[in-house]
Short mmCIF file of C-alpha atoms in Angstrom, two decimals:
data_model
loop_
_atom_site.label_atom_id
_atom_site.label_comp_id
_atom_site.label_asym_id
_atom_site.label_seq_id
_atom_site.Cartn_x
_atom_site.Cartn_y
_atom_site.Cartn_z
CA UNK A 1 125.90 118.58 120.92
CA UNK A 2 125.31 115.13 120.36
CA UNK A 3 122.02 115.47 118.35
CA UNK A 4 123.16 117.99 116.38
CA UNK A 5 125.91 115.79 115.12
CA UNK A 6 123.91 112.46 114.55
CA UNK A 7 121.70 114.83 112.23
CA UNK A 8 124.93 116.20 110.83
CA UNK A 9 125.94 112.59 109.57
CA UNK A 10 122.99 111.26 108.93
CA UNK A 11 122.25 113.79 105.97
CA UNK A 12 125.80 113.39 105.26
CA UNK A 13 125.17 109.85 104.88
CA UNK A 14 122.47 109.98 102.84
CA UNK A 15 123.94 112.95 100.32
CA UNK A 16 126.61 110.22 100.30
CA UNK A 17 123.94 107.43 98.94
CA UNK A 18 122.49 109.70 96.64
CA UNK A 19 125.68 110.36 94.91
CA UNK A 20 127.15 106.62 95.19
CA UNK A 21 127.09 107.04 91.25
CA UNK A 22 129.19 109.80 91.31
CA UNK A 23 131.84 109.18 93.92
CA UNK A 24 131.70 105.56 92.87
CA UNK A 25 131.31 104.53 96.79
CA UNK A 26 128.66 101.12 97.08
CA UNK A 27 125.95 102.78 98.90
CA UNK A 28 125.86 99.80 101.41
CA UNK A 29 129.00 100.57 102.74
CA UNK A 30 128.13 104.09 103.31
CA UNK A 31 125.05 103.32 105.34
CA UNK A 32 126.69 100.38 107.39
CA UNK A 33 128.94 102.93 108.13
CA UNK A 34 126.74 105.03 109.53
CA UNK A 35 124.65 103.30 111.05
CA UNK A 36 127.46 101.87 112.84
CA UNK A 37 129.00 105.54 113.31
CA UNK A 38 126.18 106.74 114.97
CA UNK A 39 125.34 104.06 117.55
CA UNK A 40 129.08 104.49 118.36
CA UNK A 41 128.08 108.39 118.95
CA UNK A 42 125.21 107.32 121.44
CA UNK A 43 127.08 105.25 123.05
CA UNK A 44 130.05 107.82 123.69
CA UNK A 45 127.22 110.34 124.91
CA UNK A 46 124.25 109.06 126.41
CA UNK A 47 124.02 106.34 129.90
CA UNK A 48 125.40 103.06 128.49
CA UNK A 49 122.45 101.12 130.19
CA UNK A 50 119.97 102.79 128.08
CA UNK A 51 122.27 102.56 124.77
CA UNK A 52 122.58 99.34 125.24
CA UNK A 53 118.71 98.62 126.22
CA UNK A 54 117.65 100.89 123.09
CA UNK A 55 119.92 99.37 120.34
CA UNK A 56 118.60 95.52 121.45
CA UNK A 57 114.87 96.73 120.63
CA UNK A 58 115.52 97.91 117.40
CA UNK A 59 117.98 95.17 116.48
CA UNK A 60 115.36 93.28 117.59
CA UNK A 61 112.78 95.10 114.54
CA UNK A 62 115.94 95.08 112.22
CA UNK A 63 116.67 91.07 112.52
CA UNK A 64 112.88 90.52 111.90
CA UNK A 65 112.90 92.52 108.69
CA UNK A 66 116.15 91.19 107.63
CA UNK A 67 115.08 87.46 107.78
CA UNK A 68 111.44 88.69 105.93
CA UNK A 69 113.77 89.80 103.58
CA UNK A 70 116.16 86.48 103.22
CA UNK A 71 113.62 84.53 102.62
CA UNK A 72 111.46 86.23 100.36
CA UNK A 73 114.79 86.68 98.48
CA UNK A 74 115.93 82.93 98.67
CA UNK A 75 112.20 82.02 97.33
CA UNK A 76 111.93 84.24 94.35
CA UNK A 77 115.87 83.16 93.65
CA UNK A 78 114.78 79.39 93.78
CA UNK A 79 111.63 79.94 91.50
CA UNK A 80 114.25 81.85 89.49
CA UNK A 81 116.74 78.69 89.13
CA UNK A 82 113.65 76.91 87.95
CA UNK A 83 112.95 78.83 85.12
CA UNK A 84 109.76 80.09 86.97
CA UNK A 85 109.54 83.25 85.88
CA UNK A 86 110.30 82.65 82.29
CA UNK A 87 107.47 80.56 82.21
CA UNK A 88 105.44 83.53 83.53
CA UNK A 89 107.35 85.80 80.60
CA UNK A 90 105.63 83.39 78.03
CA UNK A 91 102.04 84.17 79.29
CA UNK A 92 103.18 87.85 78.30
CA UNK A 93 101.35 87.96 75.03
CA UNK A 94 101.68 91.74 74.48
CA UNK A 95 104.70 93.39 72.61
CA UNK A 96 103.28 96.97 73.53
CA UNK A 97 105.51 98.52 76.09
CA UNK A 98 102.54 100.65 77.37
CA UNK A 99 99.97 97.91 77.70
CA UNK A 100 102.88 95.94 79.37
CA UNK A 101 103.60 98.56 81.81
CA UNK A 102 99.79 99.25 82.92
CA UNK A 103 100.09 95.11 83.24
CA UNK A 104 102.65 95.01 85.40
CA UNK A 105 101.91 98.36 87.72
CA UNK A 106 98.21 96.54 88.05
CA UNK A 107 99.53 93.23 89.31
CA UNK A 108 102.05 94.85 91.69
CA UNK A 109 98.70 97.05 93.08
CA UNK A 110 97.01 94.04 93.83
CA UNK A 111 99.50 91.43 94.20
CA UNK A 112 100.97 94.28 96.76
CA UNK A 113 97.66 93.89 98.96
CA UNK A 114 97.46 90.46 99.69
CA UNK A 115 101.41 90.18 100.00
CA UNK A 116 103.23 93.27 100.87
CA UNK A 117 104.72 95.50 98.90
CA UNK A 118 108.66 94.74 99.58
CA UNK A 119 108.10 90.87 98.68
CA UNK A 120 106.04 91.88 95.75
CA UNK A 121 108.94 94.37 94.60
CA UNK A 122 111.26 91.31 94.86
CA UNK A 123 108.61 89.05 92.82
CA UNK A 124 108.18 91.86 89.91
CA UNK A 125 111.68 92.59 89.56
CA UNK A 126 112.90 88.88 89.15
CA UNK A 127 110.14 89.30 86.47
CA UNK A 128 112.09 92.27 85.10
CA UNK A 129 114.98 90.68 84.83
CA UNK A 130 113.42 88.29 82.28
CA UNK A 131 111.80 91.00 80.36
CA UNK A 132 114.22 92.76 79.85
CA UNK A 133 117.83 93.04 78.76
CA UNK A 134 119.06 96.73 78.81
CA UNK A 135 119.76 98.28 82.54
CA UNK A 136 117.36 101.24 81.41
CA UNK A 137 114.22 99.23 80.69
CA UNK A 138 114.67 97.79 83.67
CA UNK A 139 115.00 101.01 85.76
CA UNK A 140 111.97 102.33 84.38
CA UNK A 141 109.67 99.66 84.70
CA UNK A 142 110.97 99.45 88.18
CA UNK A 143 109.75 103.02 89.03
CA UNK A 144 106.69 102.35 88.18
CA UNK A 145 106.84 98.94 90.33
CA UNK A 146 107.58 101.20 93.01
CA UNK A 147 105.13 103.48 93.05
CA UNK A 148 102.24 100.60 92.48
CA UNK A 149 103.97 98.33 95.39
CA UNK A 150 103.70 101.04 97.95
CA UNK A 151 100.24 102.64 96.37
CA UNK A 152 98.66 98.81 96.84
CA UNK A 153 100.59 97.97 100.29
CA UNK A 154 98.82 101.47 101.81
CA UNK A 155 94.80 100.58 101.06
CA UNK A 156 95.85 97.04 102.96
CA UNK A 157 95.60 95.77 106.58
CA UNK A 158 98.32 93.81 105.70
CA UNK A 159 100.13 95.38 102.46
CA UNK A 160 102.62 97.73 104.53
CA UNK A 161 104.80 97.30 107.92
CA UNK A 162 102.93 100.94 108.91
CA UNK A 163 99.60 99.21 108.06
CA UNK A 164 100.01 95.76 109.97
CA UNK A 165 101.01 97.98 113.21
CA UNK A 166 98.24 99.93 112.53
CA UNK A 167 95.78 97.52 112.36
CA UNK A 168 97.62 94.99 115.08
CA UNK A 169 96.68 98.11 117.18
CA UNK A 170 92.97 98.29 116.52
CA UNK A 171 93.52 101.95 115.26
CA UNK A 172 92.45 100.53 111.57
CA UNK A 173 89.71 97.88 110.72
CA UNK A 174 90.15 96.06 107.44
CA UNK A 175 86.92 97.22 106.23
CA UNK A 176 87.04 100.90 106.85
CA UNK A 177 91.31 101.51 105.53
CA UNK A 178 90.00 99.66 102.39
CA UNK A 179 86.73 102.00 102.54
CA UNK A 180 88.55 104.88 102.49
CA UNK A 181 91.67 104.21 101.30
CA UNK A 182 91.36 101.78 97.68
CA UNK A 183 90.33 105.06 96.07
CA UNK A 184 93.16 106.78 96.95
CA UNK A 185 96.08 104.79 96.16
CA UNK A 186 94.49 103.87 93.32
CA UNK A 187 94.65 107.61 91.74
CA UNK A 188 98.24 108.06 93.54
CA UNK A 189 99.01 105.23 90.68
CA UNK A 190 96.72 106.02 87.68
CA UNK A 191 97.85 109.67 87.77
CA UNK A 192 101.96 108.93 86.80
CA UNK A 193 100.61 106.09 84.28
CA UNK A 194 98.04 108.29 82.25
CA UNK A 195 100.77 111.13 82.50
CA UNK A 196 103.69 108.75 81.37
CA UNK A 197 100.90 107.68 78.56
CA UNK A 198 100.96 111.02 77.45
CA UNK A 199 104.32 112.08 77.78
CA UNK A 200 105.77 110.43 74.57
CA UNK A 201 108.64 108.84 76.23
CA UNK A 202 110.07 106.64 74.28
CA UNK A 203 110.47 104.15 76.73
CA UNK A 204 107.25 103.21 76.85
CA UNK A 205 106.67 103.42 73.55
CA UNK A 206 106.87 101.18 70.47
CA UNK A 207 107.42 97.28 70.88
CA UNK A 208 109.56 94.56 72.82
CA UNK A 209 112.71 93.40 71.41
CA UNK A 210 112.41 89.14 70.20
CA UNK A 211 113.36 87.31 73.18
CA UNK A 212 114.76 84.15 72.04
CA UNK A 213 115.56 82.38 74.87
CA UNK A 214 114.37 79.30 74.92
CA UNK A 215 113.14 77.38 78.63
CA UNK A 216 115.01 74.40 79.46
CA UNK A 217 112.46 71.44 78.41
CA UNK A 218 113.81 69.21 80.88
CA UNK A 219 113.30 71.40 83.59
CA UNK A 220 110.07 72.95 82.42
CA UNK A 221 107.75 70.57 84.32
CA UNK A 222 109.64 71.12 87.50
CA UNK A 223 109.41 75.30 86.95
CA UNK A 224 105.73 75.23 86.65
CA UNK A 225 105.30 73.18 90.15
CA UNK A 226 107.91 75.52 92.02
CA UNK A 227 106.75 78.42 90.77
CA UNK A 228 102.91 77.81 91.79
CA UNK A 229 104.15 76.37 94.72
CA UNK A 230 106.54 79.58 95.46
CA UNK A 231 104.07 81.80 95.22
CA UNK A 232 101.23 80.17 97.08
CA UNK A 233 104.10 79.99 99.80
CA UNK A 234 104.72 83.54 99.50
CA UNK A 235 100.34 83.88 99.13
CA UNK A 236 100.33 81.86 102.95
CA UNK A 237 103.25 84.38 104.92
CA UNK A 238 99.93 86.63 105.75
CA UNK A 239 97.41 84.19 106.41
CA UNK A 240 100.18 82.10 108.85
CA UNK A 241 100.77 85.83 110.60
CA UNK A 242 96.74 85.72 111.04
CA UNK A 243 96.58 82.49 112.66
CA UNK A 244 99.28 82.33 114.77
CA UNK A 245 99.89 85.99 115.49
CA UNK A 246 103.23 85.38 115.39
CA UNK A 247 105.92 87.94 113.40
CA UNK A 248 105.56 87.60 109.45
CA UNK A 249 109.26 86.57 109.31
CA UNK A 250 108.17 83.54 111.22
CA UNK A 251 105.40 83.00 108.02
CA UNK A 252 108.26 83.91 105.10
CA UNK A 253 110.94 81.22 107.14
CA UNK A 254 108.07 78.31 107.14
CA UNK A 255 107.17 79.24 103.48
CA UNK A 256 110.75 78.63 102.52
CA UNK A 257 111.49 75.78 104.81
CA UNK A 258 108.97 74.15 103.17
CA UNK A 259 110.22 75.05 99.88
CA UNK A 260 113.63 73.72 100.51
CA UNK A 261 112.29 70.47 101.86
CA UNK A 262 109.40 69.98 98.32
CA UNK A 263 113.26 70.97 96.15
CA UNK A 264 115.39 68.24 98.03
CA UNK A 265 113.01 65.43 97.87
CA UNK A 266 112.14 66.98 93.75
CA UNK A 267 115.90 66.43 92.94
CA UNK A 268 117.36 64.10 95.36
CA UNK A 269 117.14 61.54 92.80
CA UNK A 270 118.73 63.24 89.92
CA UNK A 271 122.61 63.71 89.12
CA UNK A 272 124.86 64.99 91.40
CA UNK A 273 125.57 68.43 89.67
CA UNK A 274 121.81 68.81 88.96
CA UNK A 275 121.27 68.49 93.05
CA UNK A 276 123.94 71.49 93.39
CA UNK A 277 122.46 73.80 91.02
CA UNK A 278 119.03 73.53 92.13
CA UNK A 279 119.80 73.70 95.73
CA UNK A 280 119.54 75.69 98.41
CA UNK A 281 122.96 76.27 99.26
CA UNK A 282 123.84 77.40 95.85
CA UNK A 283 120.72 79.87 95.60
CA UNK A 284 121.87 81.49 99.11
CA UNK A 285 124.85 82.46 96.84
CA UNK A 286 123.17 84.14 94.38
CA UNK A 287 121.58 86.46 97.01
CA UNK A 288 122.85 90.17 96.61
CA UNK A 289 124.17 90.25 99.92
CA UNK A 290 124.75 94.14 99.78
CA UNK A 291 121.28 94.85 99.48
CA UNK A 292 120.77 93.18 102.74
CA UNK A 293 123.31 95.40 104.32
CA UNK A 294 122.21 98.57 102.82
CA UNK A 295 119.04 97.51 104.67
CA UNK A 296 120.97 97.16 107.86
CA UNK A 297 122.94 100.01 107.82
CA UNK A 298 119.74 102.59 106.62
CA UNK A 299 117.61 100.74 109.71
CA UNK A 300 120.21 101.11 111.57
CA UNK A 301 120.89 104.78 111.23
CA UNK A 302 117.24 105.84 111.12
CA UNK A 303 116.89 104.04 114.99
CA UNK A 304 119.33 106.32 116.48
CA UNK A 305 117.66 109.02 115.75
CA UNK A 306 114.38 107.38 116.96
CA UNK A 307 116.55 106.32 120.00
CA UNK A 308 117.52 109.61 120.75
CA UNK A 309 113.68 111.32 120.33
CA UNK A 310 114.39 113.13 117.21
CA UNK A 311 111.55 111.79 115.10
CA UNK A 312 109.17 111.95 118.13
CA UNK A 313 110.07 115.63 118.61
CA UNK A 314 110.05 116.74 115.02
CA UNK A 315 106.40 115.20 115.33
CA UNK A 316 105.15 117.35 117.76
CA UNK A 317 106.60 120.34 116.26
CA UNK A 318 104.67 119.27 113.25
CA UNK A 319 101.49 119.07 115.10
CA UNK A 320 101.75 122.04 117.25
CA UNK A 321 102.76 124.44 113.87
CA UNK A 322 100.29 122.86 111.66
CA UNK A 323 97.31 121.91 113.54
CA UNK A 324 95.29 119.86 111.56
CA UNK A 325 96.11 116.44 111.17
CA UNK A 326 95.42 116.75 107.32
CA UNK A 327 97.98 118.88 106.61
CA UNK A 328 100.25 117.08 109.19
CA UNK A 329 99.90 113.55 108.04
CA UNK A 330 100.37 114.84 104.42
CA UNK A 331 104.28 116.57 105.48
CA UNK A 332 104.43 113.25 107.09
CA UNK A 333 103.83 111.01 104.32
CA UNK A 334 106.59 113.12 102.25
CA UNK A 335 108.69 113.56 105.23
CA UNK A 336 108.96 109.59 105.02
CA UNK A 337 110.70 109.58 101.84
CA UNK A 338 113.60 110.84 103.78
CA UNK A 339 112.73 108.80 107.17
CA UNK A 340 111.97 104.99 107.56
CA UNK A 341 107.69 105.26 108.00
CA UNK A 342 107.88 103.04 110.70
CA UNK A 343 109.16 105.19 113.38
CA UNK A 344 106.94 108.12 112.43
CA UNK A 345 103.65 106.40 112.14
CA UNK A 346 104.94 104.44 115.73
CA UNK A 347 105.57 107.75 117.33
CA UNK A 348 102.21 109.07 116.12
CA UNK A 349 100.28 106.02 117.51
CA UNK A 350 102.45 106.80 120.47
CA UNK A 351 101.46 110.45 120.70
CA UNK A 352 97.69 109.95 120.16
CA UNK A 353 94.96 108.02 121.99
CA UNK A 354 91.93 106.40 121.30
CA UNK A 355 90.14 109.41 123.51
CA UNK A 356 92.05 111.98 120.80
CA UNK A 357 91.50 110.01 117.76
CA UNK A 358 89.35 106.97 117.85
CA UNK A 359 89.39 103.81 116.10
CA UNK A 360 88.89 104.31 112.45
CA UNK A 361 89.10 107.85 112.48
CA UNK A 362 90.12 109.98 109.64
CA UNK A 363 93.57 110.96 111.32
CA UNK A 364 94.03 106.96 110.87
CA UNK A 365 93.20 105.99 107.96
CA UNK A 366 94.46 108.90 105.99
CA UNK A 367 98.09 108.18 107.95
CA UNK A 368 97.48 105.09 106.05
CA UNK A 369 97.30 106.34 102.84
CA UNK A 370 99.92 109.17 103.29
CA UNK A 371 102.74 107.33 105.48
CA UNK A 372 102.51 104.63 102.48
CA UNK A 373 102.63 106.11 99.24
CA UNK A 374 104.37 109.29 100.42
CA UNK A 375 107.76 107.10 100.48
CA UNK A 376 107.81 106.82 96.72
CA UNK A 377 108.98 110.59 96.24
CA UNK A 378 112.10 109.64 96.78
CA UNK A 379 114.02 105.49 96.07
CA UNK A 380 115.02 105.38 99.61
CA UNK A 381 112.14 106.63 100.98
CA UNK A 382 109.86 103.00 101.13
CA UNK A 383 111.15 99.73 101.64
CA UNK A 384 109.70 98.55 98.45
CA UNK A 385 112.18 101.14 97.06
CA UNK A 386 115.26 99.96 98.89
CA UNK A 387 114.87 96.66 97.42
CA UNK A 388 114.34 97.44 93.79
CA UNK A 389 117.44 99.85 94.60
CA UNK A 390 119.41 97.25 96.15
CA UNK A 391 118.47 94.74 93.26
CA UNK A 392 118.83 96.50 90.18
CA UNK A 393 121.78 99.03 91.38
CA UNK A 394 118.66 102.22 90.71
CA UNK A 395 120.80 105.18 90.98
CA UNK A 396 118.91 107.87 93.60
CA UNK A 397 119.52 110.52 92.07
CA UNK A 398 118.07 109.10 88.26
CA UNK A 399 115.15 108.01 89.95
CA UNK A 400 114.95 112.01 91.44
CA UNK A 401 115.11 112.79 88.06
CA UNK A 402 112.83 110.57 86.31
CA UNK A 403 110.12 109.51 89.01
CA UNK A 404 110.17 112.12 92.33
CA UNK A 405 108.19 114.48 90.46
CA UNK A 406 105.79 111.56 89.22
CA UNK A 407 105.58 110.29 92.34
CA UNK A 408 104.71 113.44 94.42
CA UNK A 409 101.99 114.27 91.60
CA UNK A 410 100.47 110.82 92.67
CA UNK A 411 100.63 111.37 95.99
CA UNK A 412 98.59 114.70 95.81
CA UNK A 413 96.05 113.22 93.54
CA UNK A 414 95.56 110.60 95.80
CA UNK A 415 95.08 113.00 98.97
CA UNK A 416 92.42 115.11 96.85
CA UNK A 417 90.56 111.60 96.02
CA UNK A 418 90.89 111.29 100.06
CA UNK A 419 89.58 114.33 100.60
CA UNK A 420 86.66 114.49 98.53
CA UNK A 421 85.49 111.16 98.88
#
């Protein structure tokens, strides 16, 4: 009885955060809740001992993600205070909202490799913000960031979570997943822009509205420094994980300890009120705090079920029905808009050896491709997507409307590239 039930409220949960438009409900709330809820059912049902041992593993993958996430947050915030990123906005020299969105989804593809593509969602949303003043722009724009964030974290030893535990695990080399993989996320991404191109959406049509703003001369100077060094910071999290082998929220904490050291000594001479603004402390305020819990309470939820062997079962079942790993990792990769990416590529690692599937095989790589862009068929379906969700308040089921289909014809493209190639 209890799985049944845990599946029960999970999908209840998530109709629940699809609809957190409709039934005006934050959708944070709702998933705290359930993840909550459903730890309580475990631990009602199943040996305490193991609860108990079970929910300290994950919290332990939870915390790690959650601090990635502060600090990539509290650095793009502080380059924000600094008028970083309206610095970038005047290097923008294009009014066309088409060439500006092939601009933007081509940074996030590449910027998405070398950092990963929930940081880089952060980064190119702060940017939206600048760009643009009407919630719809920025939704748009956003889809699209999604769908390049997750199509250049997949062809990436270090671009996705699913990706830096496949290749901490020798199943990947960097070489062959960018071999065999570039190609591939690349169409899963040209495919929605030369569509959208086409369309005649409006949209993405015509010209940018004036911005007038004007930066802050005074603080101009200081914007340029902290927004080169922000993003060299943010540049290092990968190459500190690669030297020290430690966790990448280890790299992300050092970047912005760092950070917050360069901004005390930059202002510690200035007024009082000009230290408080530019601080720290007042940045951690701005942080949307409910987008960090939506994170918790989605990881949270998804865990149980991962505690209690549903993902791991529904794999095999997958396996045994389908029987080649093509068609398998494909379900997979959609089957990950719905479920966190990480358990199901863990419980496939888990499932197959090197004796099965060898180092740089096919089943590997093209898990790669699938388990990473597959997310973007749906907003909650990627982490890149929770963020921009989180961020911008993205309705889910707007982004169904607008971007699922987009998405999945990406994804599709991308696994024909794969298979040809």
């Amino acid at each position: 009885m209890t799985i049944p039930l845990v599946i029960i409220i999970f999908i209840v949960g998530y109709l629940l955060i699809a609809l957190e438009h409709k039934i005006h409900v934050n959708k944070a709330a709702t998933a705290l809740f359930i993840g909550v809820v459903l730890w309580v059912i475990l631990a009602l049902n199943v040996e305490s001992s193991t609860v108990f041992s079970d929910l300290a593993h994950h919290f332990e993958q939870i915390a790690e993600i959650l601090f990635f996430l502060l600090g990539a947050m509290t650095i793009v915030e502080l380059i924000d205070v600094h008028h970083g990123f309206e610095i970038v906005q005047n290097f923008i020299r294009t009014k066309s909202r088409i060439y500006l969105l092939w601009i933007l989804a081509f940074v996030t593809f590449f910027l998405s490799a070398v950092l990963d593509n929930m940081t880089t969602t952060i980064v190119m949303v702060a940017l939206l913000k600048k760009l643009f003043s009407k919630t719809d722009d920025r939704w748009f724009f956003a889809g699209f960031v999604i769908i390049a964030a997750n199509a250049g974290g997949a062809w990436s030893p270090i671009g996705d979570v699913t990706t830096i535990m496949l290749w901490n695990a020798n199943y990947v080399s960097s070489f062959e997943i960018l071999k065999t993989v570039f190609l591939p996320s690349l169409a899963s991404l040209l495919l929605p822009l030369i569509f959208t191109g086409f369309s005649g959406s409006k949209v993405f049509h015509g010209t940018l509205e004036a911005d007038n703003r004007q930066i802050n001369s005074i603080n101009s100077k200081d914007g340029k420094f902290i927004l080169i060094l922000g993003v060299l910071l943010l540049l290092f999290v990968p190459v500190f994980k690669s030297y020290t082998h430690l966790p990448p929220f280890m790299g992300m904490l050092f970047a912005l300890s760092i950070l917050w050291l360069v901004t005390e000594v930059l202002h510690r001479k200035k007024d009082k009120e000009t230290q408080r603004q530019y601080s720290v402390a007042e940045t951690l305020r701005r942080i949307d705090t409910p987008s960090v819990l939506f994170f918790l309470g989605i990881l949270l939820a998804v865990s149980s079920l991962e505690s209690l062997g549903v993902l791991e079962s529904f794999g095999k079942s997958m396996e045994q029905n389908f029987g080649n790993f093509y068609v398998s990792n494909a379900f997979l990769g959609l089957l990950s808009a719905v479920i966190d990416n990480v358990p199901l590529v863990a419980g496939a690692m888990g499932m197959y050896l090197f004796d099965v599937y060898p180092p740089d095989h096919a089943f590997w790589t093209f898990l790669a491709y699938c388990a990473g862009t597959g997310g973007s068929t749906l907003i909650i379906g990627s982490a890149a997507g929770v963020a921009a969700m989180g961020l911008l308040n993205i309705d889910f089921l707007w982004y169904v409307k607008r971007f699922s289909l987009l998405a999945l014809m990406g994804y599709v493209a991308g696994i024909l590239v794969y298979l040809i190639q």
